mmCIF file of C-alpha atoms in Angstrom:
data_model
loop_
_atom_site.group_PDB
_atom_site.id
_atom_site.type_symbol
_atom_site.label_atom_id
_atom_site.label_comp_id
_atom_site.label_asym_id
_atom_site.label_seq_id
_atom_site.Cartn_x
_atom_site.Cartn_y
_atom_site.Cartn_z
ATOM 1 C CA UNK A 223 -56.262 42.126 -27.031
ATOM 2 C CA UNK A 224 -56.759 38.366 -26.625
ATOM 3 C CA UNK A 225 -54.606 36.146 -28.794
ATOM 4 C CA UNK A 226 -54.296 38.600 -31.678
ATOM 5 C CA UNK A 227 -50.782 39.852 -32.396
ATOM 6 C CA UNK A 228 -50.096 43.470 -33.266
ATOM 7 C CA UNK A 229 -46.876 44.421 -35.021
ATOM 8 C CA UNK A 230 -45.498 47.875 -35.731
ATOM 9 C CA UNK A 231 -43.640 47.480 -39.036
ATOM 10 C CA UNK A 232 -41.069 49.852 -40.528
ATOM 11 C CA UNK A 233 -39.862 49.963 -44.147
ATOM 12 C CA UNK A 234 -37.167 52.388 -45.387
ATOM 13 C CA UNK A 235 -35.079 50.398 -47.879
ATOM 14 C CA UNK A 236 -35.237 52.830 -50.809
ATOM 15 C CA UNK A 237 -37.399 55.888 -51.468
ATOM 16 C CA UNK A 238 -40.538 55.218 -49.422
ATOM 17 C CA UNK A 239 -40.740 55.777 -45.685
ATOM 18 C CA UNK A 240 -43.529 53.536 -44.465
ATOM 19 C CA UNK A 241 -44.826 52.517 -41.059
ATOM 20 C CA UNK A 242 -47.766 50.163 -40.563
ATOM 21 C CA UNK A 243 -49.647 48.450 -37.784
ATOM 22 C CA UNK A 244 -50.588 44.914 -38.807
ATOM 23 C CA UNK A 245 -52.791 42.451 -36.921
ATOM 24 C CA UNK A 246 -52.066 38.717 -37.156
ATOM 25 C CA UNK A 247 -49.968 39.215 -40.288
ATOM 26 C CA UNK A 248 -53.000 39.573 -42.544
ATOM 27 C CA UNK A 249 -55.008 42.621 -41.440
ATOM 28 C CA UNK A 250 -53.852 46.201 -41.999
ATOM 29 C CA UNK A 251 -54.859 48.617 -39.241
ATOM 30 C CA UNK A 252 -52.778 51.464 -40.683
ATOM 31 C CA UNK A 253 -50.170 51.908 -43.412
ATOM 32 C CA UNK A 254 -48.442 55.305 -43.507
ATOM 33 C CA UNK A 255 -46.416 55.840 -46.724
ATOM 34 C CA UNK A 256 -44.360 58.941 -47.518
ATOM 35 C CA UNK A 257 -43.055 58.721 -51.055
ATOM 36 C CA UNK A 258 -40.038 60.675 -52.311
ATOM 37 C CA UNK A 259 -40.665 60.386 -56.042
ATOM 38 C CA UNK A 260 -40.885 64.159 -56.564
ATOM 39 C CA UNK A 261 -37.464 64.676 -54.961
ATOM 40 C CA UNK A 262 -35.733 62.070 -57.115
ATOM 41 C CA UNK A 263 -37.483 62.805 -60.418
ATOM 42 C CA UNK A 264 -35.139 65.638 -61.409
ATOM 43 C CA UNK A 265 -32.181 63.257 -61.043
ATOM 44 C CA UNK A 266 -33.855 60.497 -63.090
ATOM 45 C CA UNK A 267 -33.373 57.967 -60.293
ATOM 46 C CA UNK A 268 -32.975 57.547 -56.547
ATOM 47 C CA UNK A 269 -30.114 59.505 -54.954
ATOM 48 C CA UNK A 270 -29.113 57.610 -51.777
ATOM 49 C CA UNK A 271 -28.100 60.676 -49.754
ATOM 50 C CA UNK A 272 -31.356 62.474 -50.572
ATOM 51 C CA UNK A 273 -33.349 59.327 -49.734
ATOM 52 C CA UNK A 274 -31.697 58.988 -46.309
ATOM 53 C CA UNK A 275 -32.430 62.613 -45.392
ATOM 54 C CA UNK A 276 -36.094 62.202 -46.322
ATOM 55 C CA UNK A 277 -36.356 59.067 -44.187
ATOM 56 C CA UNK A 278 -34.931 60.957 -41.205
ATOM 57 C CA UNK A 279 -37.555 63.687 -41.677
ATOM 58 C CA UNK A 280 -40.461 61.246 -42.002
ATOM 59 C CA UNK A 281 -39.738 58.295 -39.730
ATOM 60 C CA UNK A 282 -40.923 59.571 -36.327
ATOM 61 C CA UNK A 283 -43.900 61.260 -37.941
ATOM 62 C CA UNK A 284 -44.695 57.948 -39.653
ATOM 63 C CA UNK A 285 -44.585 56.009 -36.378
ATOM 64 C CA UNK A 286 -46.899 58.544 -34.709
ATOM 65 C CA UNK A 287 -49.323 58.536 -37.647
ATOM 66 C CA UNK A 288 -49.420 54.723 -37.921
ATOM 67 C CA UNK A 289 -50.182 54.292 -34.199
ATOM 68 C CA UNK A 290 -52.758 57.079 -34.229
ATOM 69 C CA UNK A 291 -54.612 55.808 -37.303
ATOM 70 C CA UNK A 292 -54.659 52.251 -35.911
ATOM 71 C CA UNK A 293 -55.862 53.626 -32.533
ATOM 72 C CA UNK A 294 -53.098 51.630 -30.864
ATOM 73 C CA UNK A 295 -50.779 52.484 -27.969
ATOM 74 C CA UNK A 296 -47.204 51.157 -27.757
ATOM 75 C CA UNK A 297 -48.334 48.966 -24.827
ATOM 76 C CA UNK A 298 -50.800 47.182 -27.144
ATOM 77 C CA UNK A 299 -48.021 46.044 -29.489
ATOM 78 C CA UNK A 300 -46.429 42.588 -29.485
ATOM 79 C CA UNK A 301 -43.334 43.346 -31.583
ATOM 80 C CA UNK A 302 -41.549 45.753 -33.913
ATOM 81 C CA UNK A 303 -40.604 44.452 -37.377
ATOM 82 C CA UNK A 304 -38.154 46.253 -39.643
ATOM 83 C CA UNK A 305 -36.564 45.837 -43.073
ATOM 84 C CA UNK A 306 -32.808 45.387 -42.543
ATOM 85 C CA UNK A 307 -31.945 44.567 -46.178
ATOM 86 C CA UNK A 308 -31.548 44.516 -49.082
ATOM 87 C CA UNK A 309 -31.592 48.196 -50.048
ATOM 88 C CA UNK A 310 -29.642 51.438 -49.779
ATOM 89 C CA UNK A 311 -27.475 51.260 -46.671
ATOM 90 C CA UNK A 312 -28.162 54.821 -45.478
ATOM 91 C CA UNK A 313 -31.905 54.456 -46.030
ATOM 92 C CA UNK A 314 -32.020 51.083 -44.246
ATOM 93 C CA UNK A 315 -30.086 52.465 -41.268
ATOM 94 C CA UNK A 316 -32.762 55.076 -40.584
ATOM 95 C CA UNK A 317 -35.481 52.426 -40.304
ATOM 96 C CA UNK A 318 -33.306 49.991 -38.337
ATOM 97 C CA UNK A 319 -32.239 52.717 -35.875
ATOM 98 C CA UNK A 320 -35.835 53.865 -35.387
ATOM 99 C CA UNK A 321 -37.052 50.288 -34.869
ATOM 100 C CA UNK A 322 -34.299 49.500 -32.367
ATOM 101 C CA UNK A 323 -34.992 52.696 -30.417
ATOM 102 C CA UNK A 324 -38.736 52.050 -30.333
ATOM 103 C CA UNK A 325 -38.316 48.391 -29.367
ATOM 104 C CA UNK A 326 -35.861 49.315 -26.606
ATOM 105 C CA UNK A 327 -38.007 52.169 -25.260
ATOM 106 C CA UNK A 328 -41.140 50.003 -25.076
ATOM 107 C CA UNK A 329 -39.462 46.697 -24.203
ATOM 108 C CA UNK A 330 -40.703 44.953 -27.368
ATOM 109 C CA UNK A 331 -39.171 42.093 -29.390
ATOM 110 C CA UNK A 332 -37.370 43.235 -32.546
ATOM 111 C CA UNK A 333 -38.044 41.175 -35.702
ATOM 112 C CA UNK A 334 -35.605 41.562 -38.638
ATOM 113 C CA UNK A 335 -37.275 41.226 -42.052
ATOM 114 C CA UNK A 336 -35.832 40.594 -45.507
ATOM 115 C CA UNK A 337 -37.406 43.193 -47.809
ATOM 116 C CA UNK A 338 -38.034 40.556 -50.491
ATOM 117 C CA UNK A 339 -39.861 38.299 -48.016
ATOM 118 C CA UNK A 340 -42.033 41.344 -47.345
ATOM 119 C CA UNK A 341 -42.983 41.592 -51.021
ATOM 120 C CA UNK A 342 -43.898 37.903 -51.116
ATOM 121 C CA UNK A 343 -45.950 38.035 -47.923
ATOM 122 C CA UNK A 344 -48.017 40.954 -49.253
ATOM 123 C CA UNK A 345 -50.004 38.038 -50.740
ATOM 124 C CA UNK A 346 -51.194 37.204 -47.206
ATOM 125 C CA UNK A 347 -53.534 40.191 -47.432
ATOM 126 C CA UNK A 348 -55.327 38.415 -50.305
ATOM 127 C CA UNK A 349 -55.459 34.848 -48.971
ATOM 128 C CA UNK A 350 -53.346 32.382 -46.965
ATOM 129 C CA UNK A 351 -50.182 31.169 -48.670
ATOM 130 C CA UNK A 352 -50.127 27.419 -49.278
ATOM 131 C CA UNK A 353 -46.916 25.447 -49.657
ATOM 132 C CA UNK A 354 -45.001 24.457 -51.636
ATOM 133 C CA UNK A 355 -45.316 27.713 -53.572
ATOM 134 C CA UNK A 356 -43.347 29.772 -56.079
ATOM 135 C CA UNK A 357 -42.972 33.549 -55.980
ATOM 136 C CA UNK A 358 -42.196 35.650 -59.036
ATOM 137 C CA UNK A 359 -40.579 38.784 -57.627
ATOM 138 C CA UNK A 360 -40.300 41.613 -60.120
ATOM 139 C CA UNK A 361 -39.129 45.019 -58.925
ATOM 140 C CA UNK A 362 -36.735 47.881 -59.663
ATOM 141 C CA UNK A 363 -33.801 46.048 -58.125
ATOM 142 C CA UNK A 364 -34.802 42.396 -58.399
ATOM 143 C CA UNK A 365 -36.218 39.899 -60.869
ATOM 144 C CA UNK A 366 -36.164 36.441 -59.342
ATOM 145 C CA UNK A 367 -38.052 33.199 -58.952
ATOM 146 C CA UNK A 368 -38.220 32.081 -55.327
ATOM 147 C CA UNK A 369 -39.258 28.553 -54.396
ATOM 148 C CA UNK A 370 -40.867 28.142 -50.968
ATOM 149 C CA UNK A 371 -41.122 24.459 -49.973
ATOM 150 C CA UNK A 372 -42.498 25.474 -46.554
ATOM 151 C CA UNK A 373 -43.377 28.588 -44.567
ATOM 152 C CA UNK A 374 -40.415 30.903 -43.921
ATOM 153 C CA UNK A 375 -38.124 28.931 -46.280
ATOM 154 C CA UNK A 376 -36.936 30.780 -49.410
ATOM 155 C CA UNK A 377 -34.777 29.339 -52.218
ATOM 156 C CA UNK A 378 -33.823 31.405 -55.267
ATOM 157 C CA UNK A 379 -33.976 29.144 -58.338
ATOM 158 C CA UNK A 380 -33.426 31.892 -60.905
ATOM 159 C CA UNK A 381 -32.572 35.600 -60.976
ATOM 160 C CA UNK A 382 -31.461 38.368 -63.289
ATOM 161 C CA UNK A 383 -27.807 38.342 -64.276
ATOM 162 C CA UNK A 384 -27.727 42.074 -64.988
ATOM 163 C CA UNK A 385 -30.503 44.671 -64.999
ATOM 164 C CA UNK A 386 -33.711 43.908 -63.138
ATOM 165 C CA UNK A 387 -36.890 44.358 -65.181
ATOM 166 C CA UNK A 388 -37.874 47.558 -63.343
ATOM 167 C CA UNK A 389 -34.402 49.003 -63.895
ATOM 168 C CA UNK A 390 -34.690 48.359 -67.634
ATOM 169 C CA UNK A 391 -38.085 50.117 -67.692
ATOM 170 C CA UNK A 392 -36.617 53.207 -66.039
ATOM 171 C CA UNK A 393 -33.609 53.290 -68.365
ATOM 172 C CA UNK A 394 -35.651 53.087 -71.564
ATOM 173 C CA UNK A 395 -38.145 55.545 -70.058
ATOM 174 C CA UNK A 396 -35.310 58.049 -69.917
ATOM 175 C CA UNK A 397 -34.599 57.471 -73.629
ATOM 176 C CA UNK A 398 -38.289 58.123 -74.376
ATOM 177 C CA UNK A 399 -38.153 61.334 -72.321
ATOM 178 C CA UNK A 400 -40.449 60.033 -69.573
ATOM 179 C CA UNK A 401 -40.335 60.993 -65.927
ATOM 180 C CA UNK A 402 -38.881 58.606 -63.334
ATOM 181 C CA UNK A 403 -40.248 56.068 -62.459
ATOM 182 C CA UNK A 404 -41.360 55.183 -65.980
ATOM 183 C CA UNK A 405 -42.908 51.729 -65.541
ATOM 184 C CA UNK A 406 -46.537 52.776 -65.338
ATOM 185 C CA UNK A 407 -46.291 55.166 -68.321
ATOM 186 C CA UNK A 408 -44.567 52.569 -70.511
ATOM 187 C CA UNK A 409 -47.202 49.988 -69.541
ATOM 188 C CA UNK A 410 -50.005 52.374 -70.574
ATOM 189 C CA UNK A 411 -48.264 53.301 -73.823
ATOM 190 C CA UNK A 412 -47.578 49.618 -74.601
ATOM 191 C CA UNK A 413 -51.295 48.832 -74.478
ATOM 192 C CA UNK A 414 -51.809 51.278 -77.385
ATOM 193 C CA UNK A 415 -49.118 49.831 -79.668
ATOM 194 C CA UNK A 416 -47.986 46.625 -81.362
ATOM 195 C CA UNK A 417 -44.833 44.505 -81.083
ATOM 196 C CA UNK A 418 -43.410 45.612 -84.440
ATOM 197 C CA UNK A 419 -39.698 45.799 -83.493
ATOM 198 C CA UNK A 420 -39.327 42.199 -82.236
ATOM 199 C CA UNK A 421 -36.578 42.953 -79.734
ATOM 200 C CA UNK A 422 -34.448 40.020 -78.479
ATOM 201 C CA UNK A 423 -35.808 37.630 -75.843
ATOM 202 C CA UNK A 424 -32.563 36.919 -73.979
ATOM 203 C CA UNK A 425 -32.157 33.479 -72.375
ATOM 204 C CA UNK A 426 -35.812 32.624 -73.039
ATOM 205 C CA UNK A 427 -35.000 29.045 -74.057
ATOM 206 C CA UNK A 428 -31.877 28.507 -71.914
ATOM 207 C CA UNK A 429 -31.984 25.524 -69.588
ATOM 208 C CA UNK A 430 -32.165 27.620 -66.417
ATOM 209 C CA UNK A 431 -34.477 30.107 -64.721
ATOM 210 C CA UNK A 432 -32.220 33.156 -64.942
ATOM 211 C CA UNK A 433 -33.106 36.415 -66.666
ATOM 212 C CA UNK A 434 -31.174 39.082 -68.567
ATOM 213 C CA UNK A 435 -32.565 42.446 -69.653
ATOM 214 C CA UNK A 436 -29.354 44.310 -70.434
ATOM 215 C CA UNK A 437 -29.249 43.212 -74.091
ATOM 216 C CA UNK A 438 -32.879 44.191 -74.586
ATOM 217 C CA UNK A 439 -32.175 47.623 -73.125
ATOM 218 C CA UNK A 440 -29.166 48.055 -75.463
ATOM 219 C CA UNK A 441 -31.166 46.906 -78.507
ATOM 220 C CA UNK A 442 -33.903 49.411 -77.645
ATOM 221 C CA UNK A 443 -31.476 52.312 -77.137
ATOM 222 C CA UNK A 444 -29.559 51.493 -80.349
ATOM 223 C CA UNK A 445 -32.811 51.361 -82.345
ATOM 224 C CA UNK A 446 -33.886 54.784 -81.060
ATOM 225 C CA UNK A 447 -30.438 56.382 -81.516
ATOM 226 C CA UNK A 448 -30.076 55.000 -85.036
ATOM 227 C CA UNK A 449 -33.493 56.415 -85.987
ATOM 228 C CA UNK A 450 -32.490 59.795 -84.512
ATOM 229 C CA UNK A 451 -29.284 59.851 -86.558
ATOM 230 C CA UNK A 452 -31.052 59.228 -89.857
ATOM 231 C CA UNK A 453 -33.964 61.500 -88.961
ATOM 232 C CA UNK A 454 -36.525 58.714 -88.823
ATOM 233 C CA UNK A 455 -39.585 59.074 -86.591
ATOM 234 C CA UNK A 456 -40.401 55.894 -84.643
ATOM 235 C CA UNK A 457 -43.825 55.161 -83.169
ATOM 236 C CA UNK A 458 -43.470 55.522 -79.394
ATOM 237 C CA UNK A 459 -46.473 53.258 -78.778
ATOM 238 C CA UNK A 460 -44.963 50.459 -80.855
ATOM 239 C CA UNK A 461 -41.557 50.961 -79.176
ATOM 240 C CA UNK A 462 -43.148 50.630 -75.736
ATOM 241 C CA UNK A 463 -45.266 47.647 -76.806
ATOM 242 C CA UNK A 464 -42.245 45.874 -78.345
ATOM 243 C CA UNK A 465 -40.100 46.446 -75.267
ATOM 244 C CA UNK A 466 -42.803 45.316 -72.862
ATOM 245 C CA UNK A 467 -43.671 42.238 -74.932
ATOM 246 C CA UNK A 468 -40.040 41.117 -74.832
ATOM 247 C CA UNK A 469 -39.849 41.508 -71.025
ATOM 248 C CA UNK A 470 -43.201 39.802 -70.451
ATOM 249 C CA UNK A 471 -42.541 36.903 -72.862
ATOM 250 C CA UNK A 472 -39.297 35.952 -71.117
ATOM 251 C CA UNK A 473 -40.681 36.301 -67.583
ATOM 252 C CA UNK A 474 -43.843 34.341 -68.355
ATOM 253 C CA UNK A 475 -42.139 31.518 -70.245
ATOM 254 C CA UNK A 476 -39.536 31.012 -67.481
ATOM 255 C CA UNK A 477 -42.214 31.161 -64.788
ATOM 256 C CA UNK A 478 -44.366 28.637 -66.670
ATOM 257 C CA UNK A 479 -41.473 26.184 -66.930
ATOM 258 C CA UNK A 480 -40.630 26.558 -63.232
ATOM 259 C CA UNK A 481 -44.268 25.938 -62.290
ATOM 260 C CA UNK A 482 -44.317 22.805 -64.451
ATOM 261 C CA UNK A 483 -41.053 21.429 -63.053
ATOM 262 C CA UNK A 484 -41.871 22.123 -59.404
ATOM 263 C CA UNK A 485 -44.827 20.473 -57.766
ATOM 264 C CA UNK A 486 -46.286 23.717 -56.413
ATOM 265 C CA UNK A 487 -49.745 24.600 -55.187
ATOM 266 C CA UNK A 488 -49.557 28.363 -55.583
ATOM 267 C CA UNK A 489 -47.848 31.017 -57.697
ATOM 268 C CA UNK A 490 -47.390 34.442 -56.113
ATOM 269 C CA UNK A 491 -46.707 37.599 -58.135
ATOM 270 C CA UNK A 492 -45.117 40.387 -56.089
ATOM 271 C CA UNK A 493 -42.843 43.434 -56.231
ATOM 272 C CA UNK A 494 -43.146 46.891 -57.802
ATOM 273 C CA UNK A 495 -43.342 45.647 -61.413
ATOM 274 C CA UNK A 496 -46.079 43.200 -60.344
ATOM 275 C CA UNK A 497 -48.425 46.184 -60.810
ATOM 276 C CA UNK A 498 -47.694 46.028 -64.565
ATOM 277 C CA UNK A 499 -50.969 45.251 -66.355
ATOM 278 C CA UNK A 500 -49.273 43.649 -69.357
ATOM 279 C CA UNK A 501 -47.491 41.170 -67.088
ATOM 280 C CA UNK A 502 -50.631 40.455 -65.020
ATOM 281 C CA UNK A 503 -52.793 39.861 -68.088
ATOM 282 C CA UNK A 504 -50.249 37.568 -69.780
ATOM 283 C CA UNK A 505 -49.712 35.500 -66.608
ATOM 284 C CA UNK A 506 -53.492 35.225 -66.129
ATOM 285 C CA UNK A 507 -53.928 33.991 -69.709
ATOM 286 C CA UNK A 508 -51.012 31.519 -69.453
ATOM 287 C CA UNK A 509 -52.307 29.990 -66.215
ATOM 288 C CA UNK A 510 -55.870 29.736 -67.504
ATOM 289 C CA UNK A 511 -54.634 27.961 -70.660
ATOM 290 C CA UNK A 512 -51.709 25.822 -69.420
ATOM 291 C CA UNK A 513 -51.950 25.504 -65.618
ATOM 292 C CA UNK A 514 -55.661 25.778 -64.756
ATOM 293 C CA UNK A 515 -55.247 23.857 -61.482
ATOM 294 C CA UNK A 516 -52.659 26.301 -60.125
ATOM 295 C CA UNK A 517 -53.742 28.902 -57.562
ATOM 296 C CA UNK A 518 -52.428 32.282 -58.788
ATOM 297 C CA UNK A 519 -52.200 35.030 -56.160
ATOM 298 C CA UNK A 520 -51.279 38.590 -57.086
ATOM 299 C CA UNK A 521 -50.135 41.016 -54.388
ATOM 300 C CA UNK A 522 -52.751 43.808 -54.080
ATOM 301 C CA UNK A 523 -51.946 46.672 -56.463
ATOM 302 C CA UNK A 524 -51.605 49.173 -53.622
ATOM 303 C CA UNK A 525 -49.114 46.864 -51.883
ATOM 304 C CA UNK A 526 -46.867 46.128 -54.885
ATOM 305 C CA UNK A 527 -44.606 49.096 -54.121
ATOM 306 C CA UNK A 528 -42.569 49.306 -50.924
ATOM 307 C CA UNK A 529 -44.763 49.560 -47.814
ATOM 308 C CA UNK A 530 -44.764 48.799 -44.115
ATOM 309 C CA UNK A 531 -47.801 46.496 -44.222
ATOM 310 C CA UNK A 532 -45.931 43.811 -46.167
ATOM 311 C CA UNK A 533 -43.093 44.000 -43.609
ATOM 312 C CA UNK A 534 -45.688 43.473 -40.874
ATOM 313 C CA UNK A 535 -46.962 40.355 -42.676
ATOM 314 C CA UNK A 536 -43.441 38.924 -43.068
ATOM 315 C CA UNK A 537 -42.557 39.965 -39.509
ATOM 316 C CA UNK A 538 -45.552 38.071 -38.145
ATOM 317 C CA UNK A 539 -44.465 34.869 -39.916
ATOM 318 C CA UNK A 540 -40.859 35.319 -38.757
ATOM 319 C CA UNK A 541 -42.081 35.857 -35.192
ATOM 320 C CA UNK A 542 -44.174 32.658 -35.365
ATOM 321 C CA UNK A 543 -40.934 30.866 -36.259
ATOM 322 C CA UNK A 544 -39.105 32.316 -33.267
ATOM 323 C CA UNK A 545 -36.975 34.818 -35.157
ATOM 324 C CA UNK A 546 -35.817 37.977 -33.393
ATOM 325 C CA UNK A 547 -32.806 40.269 -33.168
ATOM 326 C CA UNK A 548 -31.055 42.146 -30.394
ATOM 327 C CA UNK A 549 -29.926 45.777 -30.427
ATOM 328 C CA UNK A 550 -26.808 44.919 -32.439
ATOM 329 C CA UNK A 551 -29.010 44.463 -35.539
ATOM 330 C CA UNK A 552 -27.425 46.283 -38.465
ATOM 331 C CA UNK A 553 -28.450 47.112 -42.018
ATOM 332 C CA UNK A 554 -27.426 44.509 -44.614
ATOM 333 C CA UNK A 555 -27.691 46.211 -48.033
ATOM 334 C CA UNK A 556 -26.764 43.031 -49.973
ATOM 335 C CA UNK A 557 -28.992 40.639 -48.038
ATOM 336 C CA UNK A 558 -30.407 37.864 -50.196
ATOM 337 C CA UNK A 559 -32.182 34.526 -49.991
ATOM 338 C CA UNK A 560 -30.232 31.295 -50.420
ATOM 339 C CA UNK A 561 -29.438 30.528 -54.044
ATOM 340 C CA UNK A 562 -30.504 26.987 -54.823
ATOM 341 C CA UNK A 563 -31.164 26.186 -58.492
ATOM 342 C CA UNK A 564 -30.910 22.495 -57.492
ATOM 343 C CA UNK A 565 -34.314 22.881 -55.817
ATOM 344 C CA UNK A 566 -35.712 22.266 -59.301
ATOM 345 C CA UNK A 567 -35.544 18.627 -60.230
#
């Protein structure tokens, strides 16, 4: 296949089993995704044991489907990339074991990928990433600002000190009687209401790039419970709008300050909550008004959730930088980028 590189990429960090075939880190030939949302909905969140069992059922099927759809044979592949962290340890182990077995059976290099690098590199399917750049990663488990001075170098300059934004969405969704995951429904409801409750904007003006959504979640729950106790009916649209406005205001103001303090060429929005329309619209408006020279790249909507294609993109970059693992590769559920707030001068 000439100089083009084909990677089989496996993602199983949480509740999606996904296998993709990616060409040159920026072209998707196939992207099999088996979601488990229906299985976890009745529990109101992801149950690790249930997730692991689903991955076991889907993983070999996913590999077969991804190869078939891409019309690729194992001999055509150049490497196998796999998420080895962060995530649920049992879920990660299924993907890592499958990747190691496949790599061993077909004598292919094994490329370990940080799940969060995968989210960032989903932007490669839109356009090339230029450095230095800043990634705003917003997902169920993470809310962080990642500075990338060069390719394959990641420095966390700010992160959530408690709940991630996506986590807060799911928790208040439960209070509103919504199904898990609640992010999309709250986003839609928020667009129909007004910010009438003026919930707190924690740490918005602090001299750092960290986030906190726990106090907002508590303020929301207390407001709803108090209304219930006195028999008052609150407008669900306004509740959703007020909650979302608080989350978006803090994220956007911190991101704006980081962009201004760092001499970056590109801002990347990625992660599950990056699909949130309220966040996308507010970031668009802020950049147009305050940072018109900045290149703003949003991960494609269909690649904001967990998927194998993004792991293929990150795996390609890692491979270009000579990264690989042997068959002792293990899951690392608490894997994270280097923490370096000093990167901001």
